PDB file of C-alpha atoms in Angstrom:
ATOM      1  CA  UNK K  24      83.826 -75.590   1.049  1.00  0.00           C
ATOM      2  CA  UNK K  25      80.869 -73.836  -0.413  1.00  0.00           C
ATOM      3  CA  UNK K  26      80.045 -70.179   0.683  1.00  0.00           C
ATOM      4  CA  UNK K  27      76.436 -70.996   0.299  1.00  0.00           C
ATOM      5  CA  UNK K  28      74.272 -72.330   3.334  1.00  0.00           C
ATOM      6  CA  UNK K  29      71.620 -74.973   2.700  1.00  0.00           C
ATOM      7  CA  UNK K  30      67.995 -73.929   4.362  1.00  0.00           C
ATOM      8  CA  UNK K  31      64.492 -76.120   4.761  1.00  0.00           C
ATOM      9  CA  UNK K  32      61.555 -73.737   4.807  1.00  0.00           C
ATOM     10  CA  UNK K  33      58.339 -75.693   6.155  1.00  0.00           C
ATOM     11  CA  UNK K  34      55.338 -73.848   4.764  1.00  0.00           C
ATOM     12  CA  UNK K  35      51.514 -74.354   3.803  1.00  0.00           C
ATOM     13  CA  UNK K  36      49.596 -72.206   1.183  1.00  0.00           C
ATOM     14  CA  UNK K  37      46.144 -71.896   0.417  1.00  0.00           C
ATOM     15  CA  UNK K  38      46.319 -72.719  -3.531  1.00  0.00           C
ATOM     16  CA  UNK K  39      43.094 -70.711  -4.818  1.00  0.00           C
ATOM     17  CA  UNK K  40      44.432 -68.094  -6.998  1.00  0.00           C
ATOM     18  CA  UNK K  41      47.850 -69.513  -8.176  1.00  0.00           C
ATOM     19  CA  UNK K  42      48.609 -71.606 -10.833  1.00  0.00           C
ATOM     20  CA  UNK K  43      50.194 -74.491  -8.591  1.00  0.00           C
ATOM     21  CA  UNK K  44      53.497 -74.463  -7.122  1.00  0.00           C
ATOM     22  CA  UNK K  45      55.531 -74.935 -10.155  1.00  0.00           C
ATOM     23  CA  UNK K  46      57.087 -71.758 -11.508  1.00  0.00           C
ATOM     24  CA  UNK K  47      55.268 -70.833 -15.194  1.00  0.00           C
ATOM     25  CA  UNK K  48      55.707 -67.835 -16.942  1.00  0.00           C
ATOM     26  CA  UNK K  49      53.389 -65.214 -16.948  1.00  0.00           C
ATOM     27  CA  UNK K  50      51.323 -67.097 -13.790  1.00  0.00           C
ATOM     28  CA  UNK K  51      51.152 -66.468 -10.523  1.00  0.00           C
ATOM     29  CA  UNK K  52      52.905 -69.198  -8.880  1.00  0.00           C
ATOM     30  CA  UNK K  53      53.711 -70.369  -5.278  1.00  0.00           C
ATOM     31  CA  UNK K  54      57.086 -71.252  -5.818  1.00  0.00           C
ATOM     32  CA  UNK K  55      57.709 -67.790  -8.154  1.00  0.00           C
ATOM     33  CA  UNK K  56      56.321 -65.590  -5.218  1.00  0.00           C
ATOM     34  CA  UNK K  57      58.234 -67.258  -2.535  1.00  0.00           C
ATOM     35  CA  UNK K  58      61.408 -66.846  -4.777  1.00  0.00           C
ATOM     36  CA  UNK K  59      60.341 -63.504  -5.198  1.00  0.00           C
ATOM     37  CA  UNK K  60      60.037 -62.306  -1.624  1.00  0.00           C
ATOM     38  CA  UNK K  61      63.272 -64.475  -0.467  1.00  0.00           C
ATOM     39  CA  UNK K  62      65.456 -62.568  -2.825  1.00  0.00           C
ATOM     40  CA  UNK K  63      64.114 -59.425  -1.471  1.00  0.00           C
ATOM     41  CA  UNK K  64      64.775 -59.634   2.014  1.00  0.00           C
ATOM     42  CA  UNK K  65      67.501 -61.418   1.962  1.00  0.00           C
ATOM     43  CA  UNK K  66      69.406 -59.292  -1.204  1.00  0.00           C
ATOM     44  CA  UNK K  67      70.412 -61.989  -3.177  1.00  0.00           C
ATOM     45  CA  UNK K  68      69.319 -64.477  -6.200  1.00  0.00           C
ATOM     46  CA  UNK K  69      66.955 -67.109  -4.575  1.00  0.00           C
ATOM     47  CA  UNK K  70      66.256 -70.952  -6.621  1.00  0.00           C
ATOM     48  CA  UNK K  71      63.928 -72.585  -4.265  1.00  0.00           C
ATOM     49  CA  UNK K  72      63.054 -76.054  -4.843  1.00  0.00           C
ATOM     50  CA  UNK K  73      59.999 -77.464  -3.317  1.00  0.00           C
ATOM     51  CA  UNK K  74      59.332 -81.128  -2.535  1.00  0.00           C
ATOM     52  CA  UNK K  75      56.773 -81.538  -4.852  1.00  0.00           C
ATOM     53  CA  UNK K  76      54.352 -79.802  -7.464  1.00  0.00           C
ATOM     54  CA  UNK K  77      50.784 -79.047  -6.656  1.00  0.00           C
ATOM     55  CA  UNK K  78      48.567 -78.528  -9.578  1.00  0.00           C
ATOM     56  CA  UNK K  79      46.412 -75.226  -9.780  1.00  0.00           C
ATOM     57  CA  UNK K  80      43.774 -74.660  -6.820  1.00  0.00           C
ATOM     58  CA  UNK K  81      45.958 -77.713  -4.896  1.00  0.00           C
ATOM     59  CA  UNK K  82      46.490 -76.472  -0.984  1.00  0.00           C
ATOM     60  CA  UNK K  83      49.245 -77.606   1.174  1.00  0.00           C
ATOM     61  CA  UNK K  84      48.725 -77.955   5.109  1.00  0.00           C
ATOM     62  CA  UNK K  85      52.419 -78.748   5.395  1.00  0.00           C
ATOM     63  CA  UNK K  86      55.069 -78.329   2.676  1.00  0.00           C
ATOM     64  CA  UNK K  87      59.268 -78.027   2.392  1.00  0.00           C
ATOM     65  CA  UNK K  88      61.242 -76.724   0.250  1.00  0.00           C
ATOM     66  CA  UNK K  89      64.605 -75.804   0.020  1.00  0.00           C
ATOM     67  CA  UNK K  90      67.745 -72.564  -0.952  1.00  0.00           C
ATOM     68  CA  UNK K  91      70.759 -71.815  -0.996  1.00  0.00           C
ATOM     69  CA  UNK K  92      71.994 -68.478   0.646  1.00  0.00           C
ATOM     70  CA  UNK K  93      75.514 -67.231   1.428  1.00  0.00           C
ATOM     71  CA  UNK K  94      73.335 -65.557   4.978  1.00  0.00           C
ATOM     72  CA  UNK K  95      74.480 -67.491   8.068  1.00  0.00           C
ATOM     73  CA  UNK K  96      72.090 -68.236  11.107  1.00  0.00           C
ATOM     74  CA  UNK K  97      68.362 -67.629   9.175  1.00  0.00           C
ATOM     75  CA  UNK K  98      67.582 -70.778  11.418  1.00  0.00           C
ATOM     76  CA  UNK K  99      68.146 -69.081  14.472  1.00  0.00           C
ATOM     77  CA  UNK K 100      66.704 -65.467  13.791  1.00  0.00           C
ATOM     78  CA  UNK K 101      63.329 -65.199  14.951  1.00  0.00           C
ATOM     79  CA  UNK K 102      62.716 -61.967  12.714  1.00  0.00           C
ATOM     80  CA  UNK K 103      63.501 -63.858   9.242  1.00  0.00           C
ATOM     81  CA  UNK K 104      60.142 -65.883   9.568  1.00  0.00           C
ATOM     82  CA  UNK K 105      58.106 -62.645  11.073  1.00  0.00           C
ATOM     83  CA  UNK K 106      59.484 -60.417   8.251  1.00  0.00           C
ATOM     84  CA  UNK K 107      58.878 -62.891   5.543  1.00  0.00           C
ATOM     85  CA  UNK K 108      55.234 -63.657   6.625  1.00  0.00           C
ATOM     86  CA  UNK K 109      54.793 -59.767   5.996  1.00  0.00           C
ATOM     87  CA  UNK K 110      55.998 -60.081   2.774  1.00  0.00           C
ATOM     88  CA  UNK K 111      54.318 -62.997   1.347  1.00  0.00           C
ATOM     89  CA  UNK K 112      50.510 -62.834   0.485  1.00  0.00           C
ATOM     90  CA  UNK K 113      47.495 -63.777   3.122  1.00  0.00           C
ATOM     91  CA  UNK K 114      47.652 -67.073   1.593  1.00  0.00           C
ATOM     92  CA  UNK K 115      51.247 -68.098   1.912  1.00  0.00           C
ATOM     93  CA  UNK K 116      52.757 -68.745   5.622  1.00  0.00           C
ATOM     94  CA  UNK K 117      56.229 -69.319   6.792  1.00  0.00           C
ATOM     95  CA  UNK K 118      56.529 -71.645  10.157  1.00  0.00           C
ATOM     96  CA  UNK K 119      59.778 -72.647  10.112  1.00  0.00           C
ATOM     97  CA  UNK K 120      63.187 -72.780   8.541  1.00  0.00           C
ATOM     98  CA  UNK K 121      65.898 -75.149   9.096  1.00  0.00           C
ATOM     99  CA  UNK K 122      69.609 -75.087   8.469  1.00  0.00           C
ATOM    100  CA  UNK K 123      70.509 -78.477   6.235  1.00  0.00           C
ATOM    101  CA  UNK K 124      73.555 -79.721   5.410  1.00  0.00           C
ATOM    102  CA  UNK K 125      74.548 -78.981   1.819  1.00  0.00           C
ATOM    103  CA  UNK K 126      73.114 -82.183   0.092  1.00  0.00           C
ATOM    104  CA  UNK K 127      70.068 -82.105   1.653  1.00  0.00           C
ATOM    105  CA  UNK K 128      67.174 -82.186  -0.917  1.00  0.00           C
ATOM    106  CA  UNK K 129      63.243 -81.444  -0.166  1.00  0.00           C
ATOM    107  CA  UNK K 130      62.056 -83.224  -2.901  1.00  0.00           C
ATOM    108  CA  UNK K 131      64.251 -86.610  -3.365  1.00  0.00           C
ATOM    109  CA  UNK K 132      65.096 -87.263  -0.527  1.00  0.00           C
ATOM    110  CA  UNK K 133      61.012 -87.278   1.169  1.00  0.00           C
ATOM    111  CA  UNK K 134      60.169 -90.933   1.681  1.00  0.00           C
ATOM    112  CA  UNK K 135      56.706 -90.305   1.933  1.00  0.00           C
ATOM    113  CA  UNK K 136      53.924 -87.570   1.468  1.00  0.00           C
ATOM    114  CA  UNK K 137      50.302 -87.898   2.740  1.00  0.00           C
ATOM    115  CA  UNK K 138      47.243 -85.856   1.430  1.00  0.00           C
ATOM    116  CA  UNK K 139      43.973 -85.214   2.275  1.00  0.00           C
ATOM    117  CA  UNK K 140      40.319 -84.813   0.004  1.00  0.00           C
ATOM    118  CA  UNK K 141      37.697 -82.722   1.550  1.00  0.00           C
ATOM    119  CA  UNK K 142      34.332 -83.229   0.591  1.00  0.00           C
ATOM    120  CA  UNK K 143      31.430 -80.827   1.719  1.00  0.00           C
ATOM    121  CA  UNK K 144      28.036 -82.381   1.713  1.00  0.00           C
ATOM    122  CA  UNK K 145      26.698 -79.017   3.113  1.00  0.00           C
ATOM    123  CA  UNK K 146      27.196 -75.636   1.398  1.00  0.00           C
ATOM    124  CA  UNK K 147      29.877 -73.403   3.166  1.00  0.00           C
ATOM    125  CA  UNK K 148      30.158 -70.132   2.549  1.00  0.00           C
ATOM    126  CA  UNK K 149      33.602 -69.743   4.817  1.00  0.00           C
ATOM    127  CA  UNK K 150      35.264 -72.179   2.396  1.00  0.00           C
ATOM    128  CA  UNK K 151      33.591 -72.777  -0.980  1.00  0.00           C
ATOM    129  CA  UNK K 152      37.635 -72.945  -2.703  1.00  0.00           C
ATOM    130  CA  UNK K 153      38.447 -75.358  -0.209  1.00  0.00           C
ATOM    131  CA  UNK K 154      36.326 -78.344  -0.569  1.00  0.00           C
ATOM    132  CA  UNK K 155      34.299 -79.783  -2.962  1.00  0.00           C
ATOM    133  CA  UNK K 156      30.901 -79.159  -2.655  1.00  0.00           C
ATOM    134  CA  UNK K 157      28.962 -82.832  -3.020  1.00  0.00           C
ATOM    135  CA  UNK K 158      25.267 -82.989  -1.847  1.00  0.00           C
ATOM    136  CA  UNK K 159      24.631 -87.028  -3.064  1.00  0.00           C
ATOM    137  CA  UNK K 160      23.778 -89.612  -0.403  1.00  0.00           C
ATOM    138  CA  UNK K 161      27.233 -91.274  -0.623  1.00  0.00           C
ATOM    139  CA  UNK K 162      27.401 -95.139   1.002  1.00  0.00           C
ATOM    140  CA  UNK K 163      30.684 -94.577   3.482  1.00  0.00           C
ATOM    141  CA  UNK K 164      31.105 -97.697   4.677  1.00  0.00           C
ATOM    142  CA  UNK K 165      31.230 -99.003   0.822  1.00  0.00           C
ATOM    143  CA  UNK K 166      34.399 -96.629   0.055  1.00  0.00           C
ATOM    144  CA  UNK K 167      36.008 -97.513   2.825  1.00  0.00           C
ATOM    145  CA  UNK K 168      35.827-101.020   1.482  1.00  0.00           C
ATOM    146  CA  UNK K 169      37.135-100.393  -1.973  1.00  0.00           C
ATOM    147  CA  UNK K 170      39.555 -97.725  -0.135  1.00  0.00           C
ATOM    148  CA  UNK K 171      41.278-100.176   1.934  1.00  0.00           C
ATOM    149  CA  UNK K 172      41.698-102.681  -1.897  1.00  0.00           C
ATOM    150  CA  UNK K 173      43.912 -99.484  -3.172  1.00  0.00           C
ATOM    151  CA  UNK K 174      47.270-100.620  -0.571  1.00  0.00           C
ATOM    152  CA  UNK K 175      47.062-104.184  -2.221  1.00  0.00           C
ATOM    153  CA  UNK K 176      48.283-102.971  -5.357  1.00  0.00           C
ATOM    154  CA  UNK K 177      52.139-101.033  -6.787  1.00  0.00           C
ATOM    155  CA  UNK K 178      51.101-100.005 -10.153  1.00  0.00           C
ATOM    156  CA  UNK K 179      48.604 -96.750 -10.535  1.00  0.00           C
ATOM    157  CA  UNK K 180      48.608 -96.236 -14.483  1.00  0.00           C
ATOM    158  CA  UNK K 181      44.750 -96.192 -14.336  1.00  0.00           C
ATOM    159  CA  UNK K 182      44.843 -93.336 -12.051  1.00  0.00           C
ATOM    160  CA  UNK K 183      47.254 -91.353 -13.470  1.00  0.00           C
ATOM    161  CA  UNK K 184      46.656 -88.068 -15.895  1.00  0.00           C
ATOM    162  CA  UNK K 185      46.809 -89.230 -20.005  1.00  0.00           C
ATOM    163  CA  UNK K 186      50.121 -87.778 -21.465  1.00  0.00           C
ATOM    164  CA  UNK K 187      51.978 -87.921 -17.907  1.00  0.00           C
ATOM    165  CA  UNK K 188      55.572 -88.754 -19.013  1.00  0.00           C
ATOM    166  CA  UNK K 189      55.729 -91.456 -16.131  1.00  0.00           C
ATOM    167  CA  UNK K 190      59.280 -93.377 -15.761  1.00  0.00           C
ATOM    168  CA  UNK K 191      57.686 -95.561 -13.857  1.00  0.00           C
ATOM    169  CA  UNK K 192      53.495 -96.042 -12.375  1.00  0.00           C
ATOM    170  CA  UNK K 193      55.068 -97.499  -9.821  1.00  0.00           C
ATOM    171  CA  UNK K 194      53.708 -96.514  -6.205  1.00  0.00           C
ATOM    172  CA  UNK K 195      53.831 -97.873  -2.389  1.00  0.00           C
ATOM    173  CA  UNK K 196      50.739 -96.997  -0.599  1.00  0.00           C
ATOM    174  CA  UNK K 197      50.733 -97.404   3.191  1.00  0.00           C
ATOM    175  CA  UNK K 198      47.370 -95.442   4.169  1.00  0.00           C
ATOM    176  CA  UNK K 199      43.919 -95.337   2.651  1.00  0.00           C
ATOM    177  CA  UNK K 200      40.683 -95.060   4.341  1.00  0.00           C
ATOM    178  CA  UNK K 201      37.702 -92.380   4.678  1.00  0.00           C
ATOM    179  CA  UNK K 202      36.769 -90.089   7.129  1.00  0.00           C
ATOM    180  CA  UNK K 203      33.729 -88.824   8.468  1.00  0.00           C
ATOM    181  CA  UNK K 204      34.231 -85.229  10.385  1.00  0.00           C
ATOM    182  CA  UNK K 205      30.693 -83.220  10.967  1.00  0.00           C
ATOM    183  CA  UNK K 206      29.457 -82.085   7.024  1.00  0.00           C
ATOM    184  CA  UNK K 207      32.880 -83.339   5.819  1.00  0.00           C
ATOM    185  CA  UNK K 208      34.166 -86.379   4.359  1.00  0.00           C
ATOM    186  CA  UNK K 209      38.041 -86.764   4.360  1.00  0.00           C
ATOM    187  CA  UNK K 210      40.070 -88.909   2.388  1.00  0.00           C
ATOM    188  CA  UNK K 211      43.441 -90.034   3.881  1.00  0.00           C
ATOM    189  CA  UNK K 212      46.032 -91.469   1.488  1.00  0.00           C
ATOM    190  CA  UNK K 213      49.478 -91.689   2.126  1.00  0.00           C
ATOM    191  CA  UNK K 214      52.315 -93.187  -0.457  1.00  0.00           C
ATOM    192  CA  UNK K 215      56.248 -93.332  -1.072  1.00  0.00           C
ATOM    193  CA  UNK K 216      55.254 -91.028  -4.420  1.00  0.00           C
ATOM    194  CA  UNK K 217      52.130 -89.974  -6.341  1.00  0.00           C
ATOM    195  CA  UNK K 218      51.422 -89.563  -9.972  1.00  0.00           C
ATOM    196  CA  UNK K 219      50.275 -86.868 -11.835  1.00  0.00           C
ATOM    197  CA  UNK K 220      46.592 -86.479 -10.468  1.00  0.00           C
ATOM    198  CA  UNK K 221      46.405 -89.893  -8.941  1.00  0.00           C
ATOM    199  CA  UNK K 222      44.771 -88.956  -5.947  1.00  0.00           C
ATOM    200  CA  UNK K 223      41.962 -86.857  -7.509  1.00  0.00           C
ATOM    201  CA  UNK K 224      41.647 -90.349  -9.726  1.00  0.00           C
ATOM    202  CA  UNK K 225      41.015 -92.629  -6.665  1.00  0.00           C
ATOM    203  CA  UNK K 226      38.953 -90.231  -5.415  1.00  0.00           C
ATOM    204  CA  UNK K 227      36.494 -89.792  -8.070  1.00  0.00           C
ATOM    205  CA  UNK K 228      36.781 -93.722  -8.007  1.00  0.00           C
ATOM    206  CA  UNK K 229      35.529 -94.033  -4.910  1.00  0.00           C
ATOM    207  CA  UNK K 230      32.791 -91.502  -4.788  1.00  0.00           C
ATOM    208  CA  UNK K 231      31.531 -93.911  -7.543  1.00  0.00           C
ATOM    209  CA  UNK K 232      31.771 -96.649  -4.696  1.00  0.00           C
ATOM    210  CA  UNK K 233      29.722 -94.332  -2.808  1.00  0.00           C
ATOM    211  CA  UNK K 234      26.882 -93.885  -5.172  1.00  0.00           C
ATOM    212  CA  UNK K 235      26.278 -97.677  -5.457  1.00  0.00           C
ATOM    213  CA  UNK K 236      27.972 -97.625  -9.085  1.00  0.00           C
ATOM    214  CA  UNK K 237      31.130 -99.916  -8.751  1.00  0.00           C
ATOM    215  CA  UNK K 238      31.747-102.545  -6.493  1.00  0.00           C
ATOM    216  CA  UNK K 239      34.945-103.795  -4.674  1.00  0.00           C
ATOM    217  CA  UNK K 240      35.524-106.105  -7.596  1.00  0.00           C
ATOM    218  CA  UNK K 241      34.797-103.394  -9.965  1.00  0.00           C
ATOM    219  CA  UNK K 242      38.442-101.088  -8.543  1.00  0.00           C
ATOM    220  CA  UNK K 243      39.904-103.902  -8.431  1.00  0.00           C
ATOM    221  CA  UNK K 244      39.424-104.798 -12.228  1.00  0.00           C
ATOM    222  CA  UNK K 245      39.853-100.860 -12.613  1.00  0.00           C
ATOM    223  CA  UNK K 246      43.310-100.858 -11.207  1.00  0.00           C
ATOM    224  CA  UNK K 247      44.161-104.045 -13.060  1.00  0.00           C
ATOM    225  CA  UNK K 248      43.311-102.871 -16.323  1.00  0.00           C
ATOM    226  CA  UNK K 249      46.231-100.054 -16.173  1.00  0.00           C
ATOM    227  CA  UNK K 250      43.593 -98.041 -18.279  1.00  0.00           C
ATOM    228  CA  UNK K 251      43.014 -94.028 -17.123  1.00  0.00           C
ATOM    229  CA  UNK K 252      39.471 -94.768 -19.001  1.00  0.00           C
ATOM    230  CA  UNK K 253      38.390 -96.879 -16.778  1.00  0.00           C
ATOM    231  CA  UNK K 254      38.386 -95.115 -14.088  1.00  0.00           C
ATOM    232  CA  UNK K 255      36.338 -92.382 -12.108  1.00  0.00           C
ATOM    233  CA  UNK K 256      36.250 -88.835 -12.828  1.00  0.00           C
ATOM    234  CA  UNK K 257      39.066 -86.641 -11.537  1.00  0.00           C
ATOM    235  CA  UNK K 258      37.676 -84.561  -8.859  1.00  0.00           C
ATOM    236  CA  UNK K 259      37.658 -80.806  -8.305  1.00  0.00           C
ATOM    237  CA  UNK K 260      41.126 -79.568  -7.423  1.00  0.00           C
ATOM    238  CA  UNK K 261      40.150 -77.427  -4.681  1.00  0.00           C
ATOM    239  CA  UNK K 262      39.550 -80.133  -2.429  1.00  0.00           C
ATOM    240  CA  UNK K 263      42.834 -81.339  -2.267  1.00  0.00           C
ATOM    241  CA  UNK K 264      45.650 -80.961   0.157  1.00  0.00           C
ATOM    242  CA  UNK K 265      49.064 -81.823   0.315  1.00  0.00           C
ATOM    243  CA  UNK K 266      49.277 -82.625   4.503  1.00  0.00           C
ATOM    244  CA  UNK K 267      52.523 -84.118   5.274  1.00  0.00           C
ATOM    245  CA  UNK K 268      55.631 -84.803   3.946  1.00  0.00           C
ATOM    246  CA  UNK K 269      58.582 -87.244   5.923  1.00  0.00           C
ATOM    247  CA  UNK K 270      61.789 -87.043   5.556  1.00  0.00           C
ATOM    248  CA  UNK K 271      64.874 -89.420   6.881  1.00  0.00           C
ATOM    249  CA  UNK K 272      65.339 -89.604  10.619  1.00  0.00           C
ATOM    250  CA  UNK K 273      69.050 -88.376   9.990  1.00  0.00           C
ATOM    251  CA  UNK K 274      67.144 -84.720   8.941  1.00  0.00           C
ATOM    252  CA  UNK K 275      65.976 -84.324  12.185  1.00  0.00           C
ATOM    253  CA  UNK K 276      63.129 -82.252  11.268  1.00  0.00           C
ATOM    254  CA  UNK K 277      60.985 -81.628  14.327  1.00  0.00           C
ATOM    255  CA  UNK K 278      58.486 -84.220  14.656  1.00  0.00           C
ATOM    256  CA  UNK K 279      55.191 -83.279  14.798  1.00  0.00           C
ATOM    257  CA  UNK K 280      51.333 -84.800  14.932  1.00  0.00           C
ATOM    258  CA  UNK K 281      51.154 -86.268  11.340  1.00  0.00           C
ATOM    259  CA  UNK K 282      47.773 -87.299   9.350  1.00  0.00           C
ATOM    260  CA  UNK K 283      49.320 -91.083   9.227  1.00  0.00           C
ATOM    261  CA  UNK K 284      47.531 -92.753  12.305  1.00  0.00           C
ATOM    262  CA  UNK K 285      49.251 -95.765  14.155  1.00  0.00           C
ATOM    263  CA  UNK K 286      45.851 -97.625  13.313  1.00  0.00           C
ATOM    264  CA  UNK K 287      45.839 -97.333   9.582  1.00  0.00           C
ATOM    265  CA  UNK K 288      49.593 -98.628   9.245  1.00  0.00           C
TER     266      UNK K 288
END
């Protein structure tokens, strides 16, 4: 029997100022700080492993990741989260941690992750690092339509970053539509995996949509030709968000109000 206990931490970070979540040396990290501050409270060598890398400026809303410790009961003691949360920067929070059994893995054994793409079409000076700032007349309904074509399809090599080392461009998209909120526009997208910047891709696809520049049968013919080129621009990396992540029922991670709507299944 191992002496080490398995923990989920659910977090969310703002990303502006680290280099992603992926530890890299000599960067300031999100992964490396939460390491960093683990080990320190809880006197020991911390590996955390998160369920996913976020690229630099990239925000989570909702994120898990998971350690070893040989602690018992960090689950149940309502002080671990309160002292950690002092610990960690402004823009790192702790809400919960969860005791998992030993094989329990945050990042392959998710069966689906959701994120979000906040556009501003206003300036706003309580958030200019978490949106991106886009004063064109933009067409709505028209990248809805072409959103709702991106489902039909499994293989996303056309959105996907040149030089990705991709086993597969293989991806199952459930959820993909627009949303209008006040000044904002939010894109919803959720998928069993993502590839390297595939959602800033579709984004900057669409926005094309928007400005009257492609048609339906134009991302259609985009995501056909398997060809990066021939798609949009990939959008600012502050607008994008990493907003839920689902895991097997068997987890029993609390269940909580999720960004995938009942409508858009």
């Amino acid at each position: 029997m191992s002496r080490f206990h398995r923990y989920f931490i659910r977090l969310s970070y703002n990303g502006t100022g680290f280099c992603g979540w992926q530890y890299q040396p000599g960067m300031a990290t999100i992964q490396e700080t939460v390491e960093e501050k683990l080990g320190i409270m809880l006197r020991e060598k911390i590996d955390v492993v998160g369920c996913g890398r976020t690229d630099s400026g990239v925000h989570a809303k909702k994120y898990f990741a998971h350690f070893d410790s040989i602690a018992e009961g960090l689950d149940k003691d309502e002080k671990v989260i309160f002292r950690l949360n002092k610990m960690l920067p402004a823009g790192i929070a702790i809400q919960k941690i969860h005791a998992m059994a030993d094989n329990a893995h945050a990042r392959f054994a998710a069966v689906a992750r959701s994120y979000e793409y906040h556009i501003s079409r206003v300036k706003d000076p309580f958030g200019p690092d978490l949106s991106w700032e886009l004063h064109e007349q933009l067409d709505v309904n028209a990248m809805n339509e072409c959103a709702r074509i991106i489902p039909a399809y499994n293989d996303f090599a056309a959105f996907s970053k040149t030089g990705s080392d991709n086993k597969t461009t293989l991806c199952k998209v459930t959820v993909s539509y627009w949303e209008e909120k006040g000044d904002k526009l939010i894109y919803h997208i959720t998928a069993n995996r993502f590839l390297r910047n595939m959602v800033r891709a579709i984004v900057g696809t669409l926005v094309e949509a928007g400005k009257g520049r492609i048609s339906p049968g134009d991302v259609r013919r985009i995501i056909e030709s398997g060809k990066r080129s021939e798609a949009g621009q990939s959008v600012p990396a502050e607008g994008l968000y990493l907003s839920d992540v689902r895991y097997p029922a068997a987890f029993q991670l609390e269940e909580e109000e999720s960004v995938i709507q009942a409508a858009h299944e």
